[in-house]
Amino acid sequence: MRLARFPRYLQLLGIRYYRHHKPSETQILILLSFIVGISTGLGAVLFIWLIEQAKQLFFGYSLSYLNQFIVNWKFWIPLIPLLGGLLVGPIVYRYAREARGHGVPEVMESVALRGGIIRPRVAIAKSIASALCIGSGGSAGREGPIVQIGSTIGSIIGQMFRMSGERVKILVGCGAAAGISAVFNAPIAGVIFALEIILGDFGIRTFSPVILSSVIASVISRSILGDSPAFDIPREHALVSAYEIPLYILLGGFTAVIGKFFTKVLYFTEDLFEKLKIKGFLKPALGGLMLGIVGLFLPQVFADGYDTIELALIGGVPFLLLGILVLAKILATSLTLGSGNSGGIFAPSLFMGAVAGGFFGYLVHQLFPDATATSGAYALVGMAGVVAATTHAPITAILIIFEMTGDYQIILALMITCVFATLISRRIDGESIYTLKLSRRGVKLRSGRDVAILSSIRVKEVMNDKYVSIPHNTPLHQLLHIFEETRDDHFPVIDSKGNLLGTLSFQDLRYIATSTGLDTLVIAADIVHKHPAHVSPEDTLDEALKKIAARDIDVVPVVADDNEEKLLGLLEKSAIYSAYNRRVIDKISKA
């Protein structure tokens, strides 16, 4: 059914290799991750080329024409993002609505609810719409678009080769990692971004193909675009003294507030545009016009603002302008993305962090000139702080700033600020800028799954009440026989009154099964895990999954609400996932 969307010849192309050679699924996954890395790396190069062509079209030829034929041409600048919005609107409202906004939440939703299935047209729409938006001055970045483009490539390849839902999800993560790696020249951060944000899974089965895709995409990007860091810093920054540590903690709090304020303004603006009684495809143009008016007075807010970021990193932006640009960039980005234009939030977050950190650094350096670094160091750390605060992904924030700048000396300050920025941001609001967009649609994600669905299912609906229990006095040789006959890995152990004593797993038997002379000496009560994690029938699957994850187990006993020793059944992690998948299918079929 999944392959029905592809022409017959593509289906045959995808499965012919499998039919003739019968490789294992792991071998196929590694091969496909290689293909995803190549495809996304080339796609990223093409996407960057499209952006540059769009910039030349809008700010090269257009401004040159205005400068030649129209007096005071700069007052026509607001018409450029308006024109970009007019071109973007029909694409995102008529052709592929998934291409609206920053794109990452849509990928997260496809992984959580649709088995990683993404329509092929999304990659085309996102590429063109985002290039037009950024090229015409839209205050947006490349991260969201390339993640969506790469993820779509991974999804298409997974569907072509008829991979299982879990494998398609991994290939979607491969595409996301490859995209970040290629666009930002940051292969390590690309891997962590995919695992931390898109998949919510750091398992070795996921880790290997994602790494391969990221590395391949980076090699392709570097061979075509060059190997230099995204930002050229003339000198490395470092901690000047231990007295700076509290200041970087304060910077974490400052960037957390900025990140949360940006998130609130963005979605407030989105709500305002949703309420406007005009045609949907015209809203990006209106947002572009309003952005153009802001940019008329502060042209630094146009596009990704990398030039301004580099100036902030060397202390080249005046103090008052730094403060103004923080608020101006928040407004500009909210008008761009809130109106339905297409682009990412990563570059704007870097911009806000650089100018906010520079502002903070200027103040503390004036107060403590001998004990602190210059404002450029705080601008660099502030970039990571705002990214961590908005995405709730501190590891990604630390690594991507390190890879984009090549500045290792400041890594301690990066870690301090990012940790506190994330903690404080989560304390203010548990939703990241990505998950909040989904939460507003009724989708609450944790570790790649919809918490709202898990919270709607009770343990009693899924538990197994036809279980095999083991008496506490069962000798070792009988235990081995029970495990061999049933093929189960976990059993509850009960006492003489039938009450729950604990649990026993095959892992517990492995270390003593080979010892001689213990067959009749060791009984179940000697090796049982007493006081195990347990759930009650009225608990939700979300609560149960938290307990299972905390203990790293696969089965948990179900006990009575009023008596923790009264065993009612067993709940397996696989049963939770099966129930979740069934509910997701029902939800999609009714949509």
PDB file of C-alpha atoms in Angstrom, residues 243-347:
ATOM      1  CA  TYR A 243      35.196  34.124  37.743  1.00  0.00           C
ATOM      2  CA  GLU A 244      33.567  33.859  34.330  1.00  0.00           C
ATOM      3  CA  ILE A 245      31.777  30.609  35.175  1.00  0.00           C
ATOM      4  CA  PRO A 246      28.938  32.330  37.111  1.00  0.00           C
ATOM      5  CA  LEU A 247      28.669  34.831  34.265  1.00  0.00           C
ATOM      6  CA  TYR A 248      28.198  32.052  31.711  1.00  0.00           C
ATOM      7  CA  ILE A 249      25.537  30.559  33.970  1.00  0.00           C
ATOM      8  CA  LEU A 250      23.788  33.942  33.923  1.00  0.00           C
ATOM      9  CA  LEU A 251      24.189  34.016  30.142  1.00  0.00           C
ATOM     10  CA  GLY A 252      22.411  30.653  30.050  1.00  0.00           C
ATOM     11  CA  GLY A 253      19.464  32.189  31.885  1.00  0.00           C
ATOM     12  CA  PHE A 254      19.513  35.268  29.643  1.00  0.00           C
ATOM     13  CA  THR A 255      19.508  33.223  26.437  1.00  0.00           C
ATOM     14  CA  ALA A 256      16.782  30.951  27.842  1.00  0.00           C
ATOM     15  CA  VAL A 257      14.496  33.957  28.312  1.00  0.00           C
ATOM     16  CA  ILE A 258      15.282  35.195  24.797  1.00  0.00           C
ATOM     17  CA  GLY A 259      14.647  31.763  23.306  1.00  0.00           C
ATOM     18  CA  LYS A 260      11.298  31.432  25.048  1.00  0.00           C
ATOM     19  CA  PHE A 261      10.297  34.980  24.146  1.00  0.00           C
ATOM     20  CA  PHE A 262      11.095  34.263  20.498  1.00  0.00           C
ATOM     21  CA  THR A 263       9.023  31.072  20.601  1.00  0.00           C
ATOM     22  CA  LYS A 264       6.026  32.869  22.108  1.00  0.00           C
ATOM     23  CA  VAL A 265       6.199  35.757  19.632  1.00  0.00           C
ATOM     24  CA  LEU A 266       6.553  33.373  16.680  1.00  0.00           C
ATOM     25  CA  TYR A 267       3.408  31.395  17.477  1.00  0.00           C
ATOM     26  CA  PHE A 268       1.499  34.506  18.542  1.00  0.00           C
ATOM     27  CA  THR A 269       2.263  35.960  15.108  1.00  0.00           C
ATOM     28  CA  GLU A 270       1.233  32.696  13.455  1.00  0.00           C
ATOM     29  CA  ASP A 271      -2.124  32.865  15.251  1.00  0.00           C
ATOM     30  CA  LEU A 272      -2.641  36.447  14.105  1.00  0.00           C
ATOM     31  CA  PHE A 273      -2.045  35.522  10.480  1.00  0.00           C
ATOM     32  CA  GLU A 274      -4.351  32.506  10.813  1.00  0.00           C
ATOM     33  CA  LYS A 275      -7.161  34.838  11.886  1.00  0.00           C
ATOM     34  CA  LEU A 276      -6.717  37.227   8.948  1.00  0.00           C
ATOM     35  CA  LYS A 277      -9.634  37.073   6.523  1.00  0.00           C
ATOM     36  CA  ILE A 278      -7.573  36.988   3.347  1.00  0.00           C
ATOM     37  CA  LYS A 279      -6.629  34.219   0.948  1.00  0.00           C
ATOM     38  CA  GLY A 280      -4.057  31.890   2.481  1.00  0.00           C
ATOM     39  CA  PHE A 281      -1.613  32.117  -0.409  1.00  0.00           C
ATOM     40  CA  LEU A 282      -1.455  35.918   0.043  1.00  0.00           C
ATOM     41  CA  LYS A 283      -0.380  35.776   3.692  1.00  0.00           C
ATOM     42  CA  PRO A 284       3.333  35.118   2.979  1.00  0.00           C
ATOM     43  CA  ALA A 285       3.335  38.217   0.775  1.00  0.00           C
ATOM     44  CA  LEU A 286       1.829  40.319   3.577  1.00  0.00           C
ATOM     45  CA  GLY A 287       4.409  38.970   6.002  1.00  0.00           C
ATOM     46  CA  GLY A 288       7.120  39.762   3.467  1.00  0.00           C
ATOM     47  CA  LEU A 289       5.902  43.347   3.111  1.00  0.00           C
ATOM     48  CA  MET A 290       5.938  43.868   6.886  1.00  0.00           C
ATOM     49  CA  LEU A 291       9.400  42.310   7.078  1.00  0.00           C
ATOM     50  CA  GLY A 292      10.565  44.635   4.315  1.00  0.00           C
ATOM     51  CA  ILE A 293       9.458  47.664   6.316  1.00  0.00           C
ATOM     52  CA  VAL A 294      11.502  46.467   9.301  1.00  0.00           C
ATOM     53  CA  GLY A 295      14.450  45.737   7.015  1.00  0.00           C
ATOM     54  CA  LEU A 296      14.235  49.208   5.499  1.00  0.00           C
ATOM     55  CA  PHE A 297      15.514  50.602   8.800  1.00  0.00           C
ATOM     56  CA  LEU A 298      17.520  47.570   9.963  1.00  0.00           C
ATOM     57  CA  PRO A 299      18.745  45.653   6.897  1.00  0.00           C
ATOM     58  CA  GLN A 300      20.747  43.331   9.175  1.00  0.00           C
ATOM     59  CA  VAL A 301      17.550  41.335   9.850  1.00  0.00           C
ATOM     60  CA  PHE A 302      17.234  40.177   6.233  1.00  0.00           C
ATOM     61  CA  ALA A 303      17.987  36.513   5.414  1.00  0.00           C
ATOM     62  CA  ASP A 304      20.311  34.510   7.683  1.00  0.00           C
ATOM     63  CA  GLY A 305      22.353  37.498   8.879  1.00  0.00           C
ATOM     64  CA  TYR A 306      25.681  35.645   8.843  1.00  0.00           C
ATOM     65  CA  ASP A 307      27.608  38.858   8.103  1.00  0.00           C
ATOM     66  CA  THR A 308      26.242  40.474  11.256  1.00  0.00           C
ATOM     67  CA  ILE A 309      26.999  37.329  13.261  1.00  0.00           C
ATOM     68  CA  GLU A 310      30.650  37.453  12.162  1.00  0.00           C
ATOM     69  CA  LEU A 311      30.846  41.115  13.180  1.00  0.00           C
ATOM     70  CA  ALA A 312      29.378  40.309  16.594  1.00  0.00           C
ATOM     71  CA  LEU A 313      31.943  37.532  17.061  1.00  0.00           C
ATOM     72  CA  ILE A 314      34.783  40.051  16.733  1.00  0.00           C
ATOM     73  CA  GLY A 315      33.036  42.784  18.718  1.00  0.00           C
ATOM     74  CA  GLY A 316      32.295  44.882  15.657  1.00  0.00           C
ATOM     75  CA  VAL A 317      28.645  45.763  16.353  1.00  0.00           C
ATOM     76  CA  PRO A 318      27.868  48.878  18.470  1.00  0.00           C
ATOM     77  CA  PHE A 319      26.466  48.196  21.939  1.00  0.00           C
ATOM     78  CA  LEU A 320      23.035  49.808  21.495  1.00  0.00           C
ATOM     79  CA  LEU A 321      22.565  48.248  18.066  1.00  0.00           C
ATOM     80  CA  LEU A 322      23.162  44.805  19.601  1.00  0.00           C
ATOM     81  CA  GLY A 323      20.181  45.250  21.919  1.00  0.00           C
ATOM     82  CA  ILE A 324      17.964  46.603  19.153  1.00  0.00           C
ATOM     83  CA  LEU A 325      18.846  43.761  16.792  1.00  0.00           C
ATOM     84  CA  VAL A 326      17.763  41.110  19.311  1.00  0.00           C
ATOM     85  CA  LEU A 327      14.189  42.407  19.278  1.00  0.00           C
ATOM     86  CA  ALA A 328      14.246  43.272  15.573  1.00  0.00           C
ATOM     87  CA  LYS A 329      15.342  39.762  14.577  1.00  0.00           C
ATOM     88  CA  ILE A 330      12.632  38.187  16.734  1.00  0.00           C
ATOM     89  CA  LEU A 331      10.042  40.378  15.014  1.00  0.00           C
ATOM     90  CA  ALA A 332      11.467  39.787  11.531  1.00  0.00           C
ATOM     91  CA  THR A 333      11.598  36.006  11.923  1.00  0.00           C
ATOM     92  CA  SER A 334       8.110  35.867  13.406  1.00  0.00           C
ATOM     93  CA  LEU A 335       6.707  37.879  10.493  1.00  0.00           C
ATOM     94  CA  THR A 336       8.501  35.640   7.999  1.00  0.00           C
ATOM     95  CA  LEU A 337       7.599  32.217   9.361  1.00  0.00           C
ATOM     96  CA  GLY A 338       4.377  33.165  11.126  1.00  0.00           C
ATOM     97  CA  SER A 339       2.882  34.335   7.841  1.00  0.00           C
ATOM     98  CA  GLY A 340       3.522  30.960   6.198  1.00  0.00           C
ATOM     99  CA  ASN A 341       6.832  31.565   4.461  1.00  0.00           C
ATOM    100  CA  SER A 342       9.275  28.678   4.308  1.00  0.00           C
ATOM    101  CA  GLY A 343      12.577  28.467   6.166  1.00  0.00           C
ATOM    102  CA  GLY A 344      14.325  27.345   9.334  1.00  0.00           C
ATOM    103  CA  ILE A 345      14.666  28.842  12.812  1.00  0.00           C
ATOM    104  CA  PHE A 346      18.276  27.820  13.321  1.00  0.00           C
ATOM    105  CA  ALA A 347      20.022  30.747  11.616  1.00  0.00           C
TER     106      ALA A 347
END
